[in-house]
Amino acid sequence: MIVARPGANIFLPCLEKGPGNASSVQCKFKGQNLSFPGKVVPESNLSLLSVPYNFSGRYSCHAGDRVLCSHHLILEEPPEVPDFICHQRSLAKYILCEWNASRPVSPRTKARLWVQTGFRGENYSEEQCRYYKKSQKFFCRLTSVNNEDDILVFACVANLAGAVSKEKFLRADTLLKPDPPADMVVGAMEKAPRRLHVTWRDPPSWGSTFYRLQFQLRYRAENSHTYSEVLLPHGITSYTISDALRGLRHFVKVRAREEFDHGSWSEWSREITGVPWTEPTDPVSDPTSDVTKFSFDDYFVGTSSPRTSEVPRRVIKPAAAVPLYSFLIMALSVTVALALAVGILFRYRKKLRLLHSRGGKPSSAPSYSLATLGPEPPLSAFPLLSPPASPFSETSADSPSVLDQNSPYDVSNADYFLLPK
């Protein structure tokens, strides 16, 4: 096995000792003929020039059917110094140490942490780290450390090309750093054009109801570069912005910290935008909605335009909504009218049946006609009715009232005008 750095010139001994014919030697990479610059020379055997990173593997040289040599070439960069940082997402969870890798890491690279507590030389614990290719980060969990201990951390990274290390002294009370708050929502409040309501939740990684968080909220309008900040008591996960600007977008973000100021603030959450409530416009009151729109040809009625016979269209406003109780009143009125009509019809039919049962004709009754009066009717010396008495007399209740004492006729008695034939 031969280890080399990518991009270097590599020489592999593949010819037998003594004189040999280099032109008859064939070299292969993973069983296939070489597809990159390489040649066999008697002085330096197999020469590989500027080998790329992804050409690690088995190289072999053959003379006919005979294998002259076989080498496993590993192209690997020495590891980077682990510039790690340690933090704790929750007081109920472990301490996490991590660092970034600026270049690809080979599968043979190993990373470990040695943690010492108490500084007496005997309390060492070893923690293995994992590399995540997608994020290009190393992560190490410190599960055997209390939240009150000051610790000395020694990190070591090694591969076939070398090994590097770094150590740090850490204070446990400064390691706590929560994740940003989650599920933040900014919403408008009805009939409040200068208010915005903001809600959020504890980060899922906090995972504790015994330990609580305090929050800091920051917001600004879209036409401003200055943020307003509000520090909220612990346990409060909502806030109403009361000085928002009408009709403008606002950018809001939140961060979290342990309630007793242990550790440091989290990173700011992603900015969320919100617009305060605005009064909706009424389409009926819009002056442009009542204006009839005509084309240019509609103004020239009577010309030779093909649209001469067309009548200008008239915009019809939609009927106003009729309340439900109006329909109920109309239905009730129609029902009552129908009931009355049925009652009258039933009564009339009953009367007809009664007439038919009596012989089909109503009983004869004397008829009356209006008598013709002479021009000068005779006056009676004695009036038919006694003169009206005083309303306060005892006989006033039985005496009929007369409009005029000097009139020769008693107009209150209709029997004068009706005479039997």
Tab-separated table of C-alpha atoms in Angstrom:
chain	number	residue	atom	x	y	z
A	1	MET	CA	0.000	0.000	0.000
A	2	ILE	CA	1.305	3.417	-0.998
A	3	VAL	CA	-0.112	6.686	0.363
A	4	ALA	CA	0.328	9.941	-1.543
A	5	ARG	CA	-1.302	13.370	-1.826
A	6	PRO	CA	-3.642	14.100	-4.737
A	7	GLY	CA	-2.041	15.884	-7.664
A	8	ALA	CA	1.463	14.601	-6.942
A	9	ASN	CA	3.768	12.670	-9.311
A	10	ILE	CA	3.927	9.038	-8.159
A	11	PHE	CA	6.425	6.316	-9.103
A	12	LEU	CA	5.460	2.673	-8.593
A	13	PRO	CA	8.149	-0.058	-8.813
A	14	CYS	CA	6.776	-2.588	-11.246
A	15	LEU	CA	9.754	-4.028	-13.262
A	16	GLU	CA	11.791	-7.005	-12.133
A	17	LYS	CA	15.403	-6.588	-11.082
A	18	GLY	CA	17.909	-6.586	-13.849
A	19	PRO	CA	17.499	-5.671	-17.479
A	20	GLY	CA	13.969	-5.805	-18.811
A	21	ASN	CA	11.947	-4.700	-21.804
A	22	ALA	CA	9.718	-1.847	-20.619
A	23	SER	CA	7.815	-1.704	-23.882
A	24	SER	CA	6.431	-5.195	-23.318
A	25	VAL	CA	5.024	-4.328	-19.879
A	26	GLN	CA	1.341	-3.361	-19.635
A	27	CYS	CA	-0.060	-1.589	-16.541
A	28	LYS	CA	-3.699	-1.460	-15.504
A	29	PHE	CA	-5.875	0.395	-12.992
A	30	LYS	CA	-8.627	-1.685	-11.380
A	31	GLY	CA	-8.190	-4.271	-14.157
A	32	GLN	CA	-8.574	-1.694	-16.969
A	33	ASN	CA	-5.943	-0.030	-19.110
A	34	LEU	CA	-4.737	3.303	-17.772
A	35	SER	CA	-6.862	6.243	-18.958
A	36	PHE	CA	-4.709	9.052	-17.553
A	37	PRO	CA	-1.075	10.092	-18.091
A	38	GLY	CA	1.252	7.263	-17.114
A	39	LYS	CA	4.143	5.351	-18.603
A	40	VAL	CA	6.638	2.642	-17.772
A	41	VAL	CA	10.352	3.479	-17.974
A	42	PRO	CA	13.280	1.261	-17.024
A	43	GLU	CA	14.731	3.807	-14.600
A	44	SER	CA	11.641	4.591	-12.512
A	45	ASN	CA	9.320	1.749	-13.336
A	46	LEU	CA	5.654	3.027	-13.442
A	47	SER	CA	5.431	6.806	-13.488
A	48	LEU	CA	2.056	8.499	-12.728
A	49	LEU	CA	1.828	12.237	-13.309
A	50	SER	CA	-0.553	14.549	-11.383
A	51	VAL	CA	-2.852	11.800	-10.168
A	52	PRO	CA	-6.344	13.185	-9.342
A	53	TYR	CA	-8.104	12.560	-6.036
A	54	ASN	CA	-10.560	9.968	-7.341
A	55	PHE	CA	-7.877	7.636	-8.739
A	56	SER	CA	-7.161	5.798	-5.533
A	57	GLY	CA	-7.221	2.054	-6.001
A	58	ARG	CA	-5.281	-1.032	-7.249
A	59	TYR	CA	-2.540	-0.669	-9.873
A	60	SER	CA	-0.886	-3.690	-11.505
A	61	CYS	CA	1.742	-4.308	-14.180
A	62	HIS	CA	1.739	-7.359	-16.470
A	63	ALA	CA	4.203	-8.966	-18.872
A	64	GLY	CA	2.005	-11.164	-21.000
A	65	ASP	CA	0.109	-13.400	-18.601
A	66	ARG	CA	2.549	-12.829	-15.766
A	67	VAL	CA	1.852	-10.242	-13.014
A	68	LEU	CA	4.973	-8.293	-12.278
A	69	CYS	CA	3.663	-6.229	-9.355
A	70	SER	CA	0.518	-4.939	-7.723
A	71	HIS	CA	0.127	-1.829	-5.547
A	72	HIS	CA	-2.817	-0.284	-3.702
A	73	LEU	CA	-2.502	3.482	-4.063
A	74	ILE	CA	-4.269	5.746	-1.591
A	75	LEU	CA	-4.550	9.444	-2.447
A	76	GLU	CA	-5.341	11.395	0.685
A	77	GLU	CA	-4.846	14.852	2.090
A	78	PRO	CA	-3.594	15.251	5.662
A	79	PRO	CA	-6.481	16.177	7.999
A	80	GLU	CA	-7.244	19.778	8.922
A	81	VAL	CA	-6.775	21.078	12.439
A	82	PRO	CA	-10.161	20.726	14.191
A	83	ASP	CA	-11.237	24.250	15.083
A	84	PHE	CA	-14.193	22.996	17.105
A	85	ILE	CA	-16.854	24.841	19.059
A	86	CYS	CA	-19.013	23.318	21.783
A	87	HIS	CA	-22.529	24.323	22.775
A	88	GLN	CA	-25.554	22.922	24.514
A	89	ARG	CA	-29.030	23.235	22.991
A	90	SER	CA	-30.845	22.502	26.238
A	91	LEU	CA	-30.026	22.054	29.908
A	92	ALA	CA	-31.755	18.694	29.676
A	93	LYS	CA	-29.479	17.452	26.880
A	94	TYR	CA	-25.823	16.700	26.176
A	95	ILE	CA	-23.061	19.070	25.078
A	96	LEU	CA	-22.376	19.031	21.344
A	97	CYS	CA	-18.990	19.864	19.761
A	98	GLU	CA	-18.687	20.430	16.009
A	99	TRP	CA	-16.388	21.834	13.318
A	100	ASN	CA	-16.432	22.252	9.535
A	101	ALA	CA	-14.234	20.589	6.926
A	102	SER	CA	-13.184	22.883	4.086
A	103	ARG	CA	-12.358	19.974	1.704
A	104	PRO	CA	-13.669	16.438	1.160
A	105	VAL	CA	-12.863	13.956	3.899
A	106	SER	CA	-11.884	10.385	3.082
A	107	PRO	CA	-13.767	7.463	4.678
A	108	ARG	CA	-10.569	6.493	6.505
A	109	THR	CA	-10.485	9.742	8.503
A	110	LYS	CA	-11.239	9.289	12.203
A	111	ALA	CA	-11.971	11.946	14.822
A	112	ARG	CA	-12.138	11.605	18.613
A	113	LEU	CA	-12.495	13.797	21.671
A	114	TRP	CA	-10.901	13.305	25.067
A	115	VAL	CA	-12.652	15.197	27.854
A	116	GLN	CA	-11.097	15.919	31.252
A	117	THR	CA	-13.088	17.243	34.209
A	118	GLY	CA	-11.698	18.385	37.562
A	119	PHE	CA	-8.181	18.992	36.175
A	120	ARG	CA	-6.643	16.237	38.299
A	121	GLY	CA	-5.490	14.067	35.462
A	122	GLU	CA	-7.604	11.021	36.219
A	123	ASN	CA	-11.129	11.905	34.997
A	124	TYR	CA	-10.763	11.318	31.279
A	125	SER	CA	-13.524	10.165	28.972
A	126	GLU	CA	-13.332	9.413	25.262
A	127	GLU	CA	-16.025	10.375	22.791
A	128	GLN	CA	-16.114	9.302	19.144
A	129	CYS	CA	-17.112	11.826	16.465
A	130	ARG	CA	-19.054	11.342	13.258
A	131	TYR	CA	-18.623	13.050	9.899
A	132	TYR	CA	-21.719	14.066	7.864
A	133	LYS	CA	-20.911	14.361	4.193
A	134	LYS	CA	-23.960	16.449	3.300
A	135	SER	CA	-23.152	19.269	5.725
A	136	GLN	CA	-19.356	18.598	5.710
A	137	LYS	CA	-19.250	18.730	9.499
A	138	PHE	CA	-17.892	16.659	12.358
A	139	PHE	CA	-20.169	16.198	15.391
A	140	CYS	CA	-19.193	14.885	18.830
A	141	ARG	CA	-21.488	14.349	21.835
A	142	LEU	CA	-20.243	14.834	25.383
A	143	THR	CA	-22.625	12.668	27.373
A	144	SER	CA	-20.569	12.315	30.567
A	145	VAL	CA	-20.265	16.000	31.514
A	146	ASN	CA	-22.389	17.816	34.086
A	147	ASN	CA	-23.740	21.268	33.435
A	148	GLU	CA	-21.702	22.715	36.333
A	149	ASP	CA	-18.285	21.265	35.384
A	150	ASP	CA	-15.489	23.177	33.703
A	151	ILE	CA	-13.915	20.895	31.130
A	152	LEU	CA	-10.763	20.497	29.047
A	153	VAL	CA	-11.472	19.095	25.574
A	154	PHE	CA	-8.763	17.507	23.420
A	155	ALA	CA	-9.722	16.805	19.772
A	156	CYS	CA	-7.693	14.560	17.460
A	157	VAL	CA	-8.218	13.853	13.733
A	158	ALA	CA	-6.160	11.278	11.865
A	159	ASN	CA	-6.003	9.451	8.539
A	160	LEU	CA	-3.364	7.600	6.549
A	161	ALA	CA	-1.697	10.859	5.535
A	162	GLY	CA	-1.211	12.208	9.064
A	163	ALA	CA	-2.796	13.322	12.346
A	164	VAL	CA	-3.563	16.704	13.943
A	165	SER	CA	-5.035	17.786	17.293
A	166	LYS	CA	-6.271	20.766	19.273
A	167	GLU	CA	-7.399	21.373	22.846
A	168	LYS	CA	-9.705	23.928	24.460
A	169	PHE	CA	-10.722	24.889	27.990
A	170	LEU	CA	-14.478	25.384	28.265
A	171	ARG	CA	-16.700	26.862	30.978
A	172	ALA	CA	-19.890	24.859	31.274
A	173	ASP	CA	-22.069	27.862	32.143
A	174	THR	CA	-21.220	29.502	28.788
A	175	LEU	CA	-21.980	26.491	26.593
A	176	LEU	CA	-25.776	26.768	26.668
A	177	LYS	CA	-27.087	28.119	23.356
A	178	PRO	CA	-30.678	27.261	22.342
A	179	ASP	CA	-31.818	26.856	18.776
A	180	PRO	CA	-33.924	29.685	17.244
A	181	PRO	CA	-37.665	29.695	18.022
A	182	ALA	CA	-39.862	27.698	15.657
A	183	ASP	CA	-43.206	28.100	13.855
A	184	MET	CA	-43.319	31.892	13.966
A	185	VAL	CA	-46.478	33.472	12.497
A	186	VAL	CA	-47.219	37.172	11.880
A	187	GLY	CA	-50.895	38.039	11.364
A	188	ALA	CA	-53.058	41.132	11.006
A	189	MET	CA	-55.705	42.023	13.602
A	190	GLU	CA	-59.208	42.849	12.352
A	191	LYS	CA	-60.120	46.553	12.430
A	192	ALA	CA	-56.663	47.393	13.817
A	193	PRO	CA	-54.647	49.050	11.021
A	194	ARG	CA	-51.640	49.667	13.285
A	195	ARG	CA	-51.331	46.273	14.977
A	196	LEU	CA	-49.671	42.961	14.166
A	197	HIS	CA	-49.941	39.798	16.244
A	198	VAL	CA	-46.843	37.568	16.417
A	199	THR	CA	-46.764	33.999	17.766
A	200	TRP	CA	-44.009	31.340	17.960
A	201	ARG	CA	-43.024	28.164	19.827
A	202	ASP	CA	-40.026	26.871	21.752
A	203	PRO	CA	-37.497	25.140	19.495
A	204	PRO	CA	-38.108	21.372	19.339
A	205	SER	CA	-34.534	20.717	20.518
A	206	TRP	CA	-35.223	22.493	23.840
A	207	GLY	CA	-37.404	19.552	24.880
A	208	SER	CA	-38.010	20.609	28.486
A	209	THR	CA	-40.931	22.100	30.395
A	210	PHE	CA	-38.937	22.441	33.614
A	211	TYR	CA	-36.357	24.797	32.107
A	212	ARG	CA	-37.906	27.801	30.409
A	213	LEU	CA	-36.865	30.380	27.820
A	214	GLN	CA	-37.095	34.132	27.497
A	215	PHE	CA	-37.425	35.780	24.093
A	216	GLN	CA	-36.375	38.932	22.300
A	217	LEU	CA	-38.414	40.224	19.360
A	218	ARG	CA	-37.113	42.516	16.637
A	219	TYR	CA	-39.177	44.168	13.886
A	220	ARG	CA	-39.025	46.966	11.298
A	221	ALA	CA	-41.130	48.401	8.470
A	222	GLU	CA	-40.065	47.857	4.875
A	223	ASN	CA	-39.110	51.516	4.408
A	224	SER	CA	-36.903	51.553	7.521
A	225	HIS	CA	-33.460	50.104	8.239
A	226	THR	CA	-33.731	50.461	12.026
A	227	TYR	CA	-35.123	47.637	14.155
A	228	SER	CA	-37.298	48.013	17.209
A	229	GLU	CA	-36.564	45.461	19.940
A	230	VAL	CA	-38.755	44.083	22.716
A	231	LEU	CA	-37.499	41.855	25.563
A	232	LEU	CA	-40.263	39.539	26.809
A	233	PRO	CA	-40.533	37.697	30.146
A	234	HIS	CA	-39.929	33.967	30.226
A	235	GLY	CA	-42.729	31.752	29.024
A	236	ILE	CA	-44.315	34.424	26.768
A	237	THR	CA	-44.630	33.121	23.207
A	238	SER	CA	-46.733	35.872	21.610
A	239	TYR	CA	-46.628	39.644	21.245
A	240	THR	CA	-48.816	42.355	19.687
A	241	ILE	CA	-46.993	45.115	17.807
A	242	SER	CA	-48.996	48.289	18.418
A	243	ASP	CA	-46.986	50.854	16.420
A	244	ALA	CA	-47.048	49.252	12.982
A	245	LEU	CA	-47.359	51.502	9.936
A	246	ARG	CA	-50.532	51.350	7.865
A	247	GLY	CA	-50.371	49.343	4.668
A	248	LEU	CA	-46.636	48.535	4.878
A	249	ARG	CA	-44.897	45.190	5.128
A	250	HIS	CA	-43.072	44.509	8.387
A	251	PHE	CA	-40.160	42.125	8.958
A	252	VAL	CA	-40.167	40.258	12.275
A	253	LYS	CA	-37.712	37.789	13.873
A	254	VAL	CA	-37.233	36.285	17.329
A	255	ARG	CA	-34.404	34.723	19.348
A	256	ALA	CA	-34.294	32.819	22.644
A	257	ARG	CA	-32.215	32.517	25.808
A	258	GLU	CA	-32.439	30.613	29.083
A	259	GLU	CA	-34.719	32.379	31.568
A	260	PHE	CA	-31.932	33.137	34.103
A	261	ASP	CA	-29.465	34.383	31.448
A	262	HIS	CA	-27.379	31.211	31.475
A	263	GLY	CA	-25.410	30.718	28.291
A	264	SER	CA	-25.898	32.905	25.230
A	265	TRP	CA	-28.678	33.989	22.894
A	266	SER	CA	-29.711	31.727	20.066
A	267	GLU	CA	-29.385	32.761	16.461
A	268	TRP	CA	-32.182	34.921	15.096
A	269	SER	CA	-35.045	33.059	13.511
A	270	ARG	CA	-35.844	33.454	9.842
A	271	GLU	CA	-37.532	36.785	9.109
A	272	ILE	CA	-41.302	36.591	8.628
A	273	THR	CA	-43.280	39.360	6.916
A	274	GLY	CA	-46.735	40.674	7.774
A	275	VAL	CA	-49.024	43.553	6.726
A	276	PRO	CA	-51.509	45.267	9.113
A	277	TRP	CA	-55.242	45.102	8.478
A	278	THR	CA	-56.636	47.504	5.867
A	279	GLU	CA	-60.285	48.354	5.321
A	280	PRO	CA	-61.643	46.451	2.302
A	281	THR	CA	-62.845	48.575	-0.609
A	282	ASP	CA	-66.558	48.376	-1.510
A	283	PRO	CA	-66.941	47.608	-5.240
A	284	VAL	CA	-70.434	49.253	-5.298
A	285	SER	CA	-69.056	52.581	-4.081
A	286	ASP	CA	-66.290	52.557	-6.657
A	287	PRO	CA	-67.065	55.452	-9.039
A	288	THR	CA	-65.541	53.637	-11.972
A	289	SER	CA	-67.939	50.707	-11.600
A	290	ASP	CA	-71.014	52.837	-12.571
A	291	VAL	CA	-69.532	54.221	-15.743
A	292	THR	CA	-70.665	52.484	-18.916
A	293	LYS	CA	-67.705	51.686	-21.130
A	294	PHE	CA	-68.270	52.084	-24.858
A	295	SER	CA	-65.973	51.515	-27.754
A	296	PHE	CA	-64.978	54.317	-30.040
A	297	ASP	CA	-67.539	53.287	-32.680
A	298	ASP	CA	-70.460	53.522	-30.215
A	299	TYR	CA	-70.295	57.310	-30.261
A	300	PHE	CA	-70.962	57.504	-33.993
A	301	VAL	CA	-74.493	56.113	-34.287
A	302	GLY	CA	-75.918	56.584	-37.768
A	303	THR	CA	-72.646	56.407	-39.655
A	304	SER	CA	-71.539	53.680	-41.983
A	305	SER	CA	-69.988	51.764	-39.167
A	306	PRO	CA	-71.098	48.103	-39.012
A	307	ARG	CA	-72.096	48.685	-35.392
A	308	THR	CA	-74.652	51.436	-36.258
A	309	SER	CA	-77.670	49.329	-35.387
A	310	GLU	CA	-76.299	48.305	-32.034
A	311	VAL	CA	-77.778	49.887	-28.965
A	312	PRO	CA	-75.255	51.082	-26.364
A	313	ARG	CA	-75.050	48.648	-23.521
A	314	ARG	CA	-76.223	49.705	-20.113
A	315	VAL	CA	-74.490	48.566	-16.976
A	316	ILE	CA	-76.965	46.907	-14.645
A	317	LYS	CA	-76.043	46.962	-11.024
A	318	PRO	CA	-76.580	43.736	-9.171
A	319	ALA	CA	-79.662	43.747	-6.998
A	320	ALA	CA	-79.092	44.302	-3.342
A	321	ALA	CA	-79.343	41.262	-1.189
A	322	VAL	CA	-82.862	40.765	0.224
A	323	PRO	CA	-82.982	39.783	3.880
A	324	LEU	CA	-84.383	36.390	4.755
A	325	TYR	CA	-87.166	37.803	6.930
A	326	SER	CA	-88.661	39.611	3.891
A	327	PHE	CA	-89.226	36.263	2.187
A	328	LEU	CA	-90.791	34.910	5.368
A	329	ILE	CA	-93.241	37.861	5.599
A	330	MET	CA	-94.201	37.484	1.932
A	331	ALA	CA	-94.770	33.753	2.340
A	332	LEU	CA	-96.908	34.334	5.446
A	333	SER	CA	-98.996	37.000	3.650
A	334	VAL	CA	-99.645	34.730	0.674
A	335	THR	CA	-100.648	31.901	3.016
A	336	VAL	CA	-103.146	34.137	4.912
A	337	ALA	CA	-104.619	35.425	1.628
A	338	LEU	CA	-105.115	31.910	0.342
A	339	ALA	CA	-106.759	30.871	3.613
A	340	LEU	CA	-109.205	33.808	3.437
A	341	ALA	CA	-110.061	33.023	-0.184
A	342	VAL	CA	-110.755	29.389	0.648
A	343	GLY	CA	-112.934	30.442	3.615
A	344	ILE	CA	-115.006	32.855	1.524
A	345	LEU	CA	-115.457	30.266	-1.223
A	346	PHE	CA	-116.546	27.661	1.289
A	347	ARG	CA	-119.069	30.075	2.884
A	348	TYR	CA	-120.498	31.044	-0.515
A	349	ARG	CA	-120.959	27.410	-1.546
A	350	LYS	CA	-122.746	26.692	1.754
A	351	LYS	CA	-125.171	29.589	1.132
A	352	LEU	CA	-125.939	28.349	-2.374
A	353	ARG	CA	-126.712	24.898	-1.029
A	354	LEU	CA	-129.141	26.471	1.517
A	355	LEU	CA	-130.966	28.392	-1.236
A	356	HIS	CA	-131.349	25.271	-3.381
A	357	SER	CA	-132.759	23.376	-0.394
A	358	ARG	CA	-135.557	26.054	-0.007
A	359	GLY	CA	-136.810	25.809	-3.564
A	360	GLY	CA	-134.204	27.633	-5.505
A	361	LYS	CA	-135.719	31.146	-4.947
A	362	PRO	CA	-135.364	33.514	-2.073
A	363	SER	CA	-138.480	34.453	-0.051
A	364	SER	CA	-140.532	37.358	-1.423
A	365	ALA	CA	-140.279	40.569	0.436
A	366	PRO	CA	-142.062	43.882	-0.046
A	367	SER	CA	-140.246	46.260	-2.249
A	368	TYR	CA	-139.826	49.856	-1.562
A	369	SER	CA	-139.467	52.783	-3.912
A	370	LEU	CA	-138.446	56.305	-3.490
A	371	ALA	CA	-141.565	58.575	-3.297
A	372	THR	CA	-141.714	61.767	-5.287
A	373	LEU	CA	-142.225	64.832	-3.176
A	374	GLY	CA	-144.264	67.790	-4.291
A	375	PRO	CA	-142.846	71.231	-4.561
A	376	GLU	CA	-144.703	72.426	-1.498
A	377	PRO	CA	-145.501	69.608	0.916
A	378	PRO	CA	-148.217	70.370	3.411
A	379	LEU	CA	-147.157	71.502	6.769
A	380	SER	CA	-148.609	69.872	9.782
A	381	ALA	CA	-149.663	71.981	12.636
A	382	PHE	CA	-148.224	69.511	14.955
A	383	PRO	CA	-144.661	68.242	14.414
A	384	LEU	CA	-144.186	64.532	14.186
A	385	LEU	CA	-141.460	64.640	16.791
A	386	SER	CA	-141.376	66.693	19.892
A	387	PRO	CA	-138.767	69.394	20.062
A	388	PRO	CA	-135.426	68.360	21.465
A	389	ALA	CA	-135.105	68.580	25.159
A	390	SER	CA	-132.142	69.719	27.085
A	391	PRO	CA	-129.419	67.163	27.388
A	392	PHE	CA	-129.630	67.574	31.145
A	393	SER	CA	-133.379	66.821	31.375
A	394	GLU	CA	-134.731	63.468	32.501
A	395	THR	CA	-136.468	62.754	29.158
A	396	SER	CA	-133.519	63.612	26.944
A	397	ALA	CA	-132.440	59.983	26.734
A	398	ASP	CA	-135.778	58.962	25.034
A	399	SER	CA	-136.114	61.938	22.705
A	400	PRO	CA	-134.481	61.850	19.272
A	401	SER	CA	-132.210	64.675	18.307
A	402	VAL	CA	-133.283	67.157	15.584
A	403	LEU	CA	-130.797	69.118	13.547
A	404	ASP	CA	-133.049	72.147	12.867
A	405	GLN	CA	-136.220	73.135	14.736
A	406	ASN	CA	-137.498	75.394	11.906
A	407	SER	CA	-137.234	72.674	9.169
A	408	PRO	CA	-140.620	71.349	7.971
A	409	TYR	CA	-139.115	67.874	7.403
A	410	ASP	CA	-137.661	65.384	9.738
A	411	VAL	CA	-134.581	64.297	7.769
A	412	SER	CA	-133.576	61.890	10.490
A	413	ASN	CA	-136.594	59.650	9.723
A	414	ALA	CA	-135.845	57.772	6.476
A	415	ASP	CA	-139.361	56.256	6.368
A	416	TYR	CA	-140.657	59.416	4.629
A	417	PHE	CA	-138.760	58.515	1.499
A	418	LEU	CA	-139.599	54.823	1.364
A	419	LEU	CA	-143.256	54.129	0.428
A	420	PRO	CA	-144.622	50.669	-0.289
A	421	LYS	CA	-145.748	50.074	-3.863
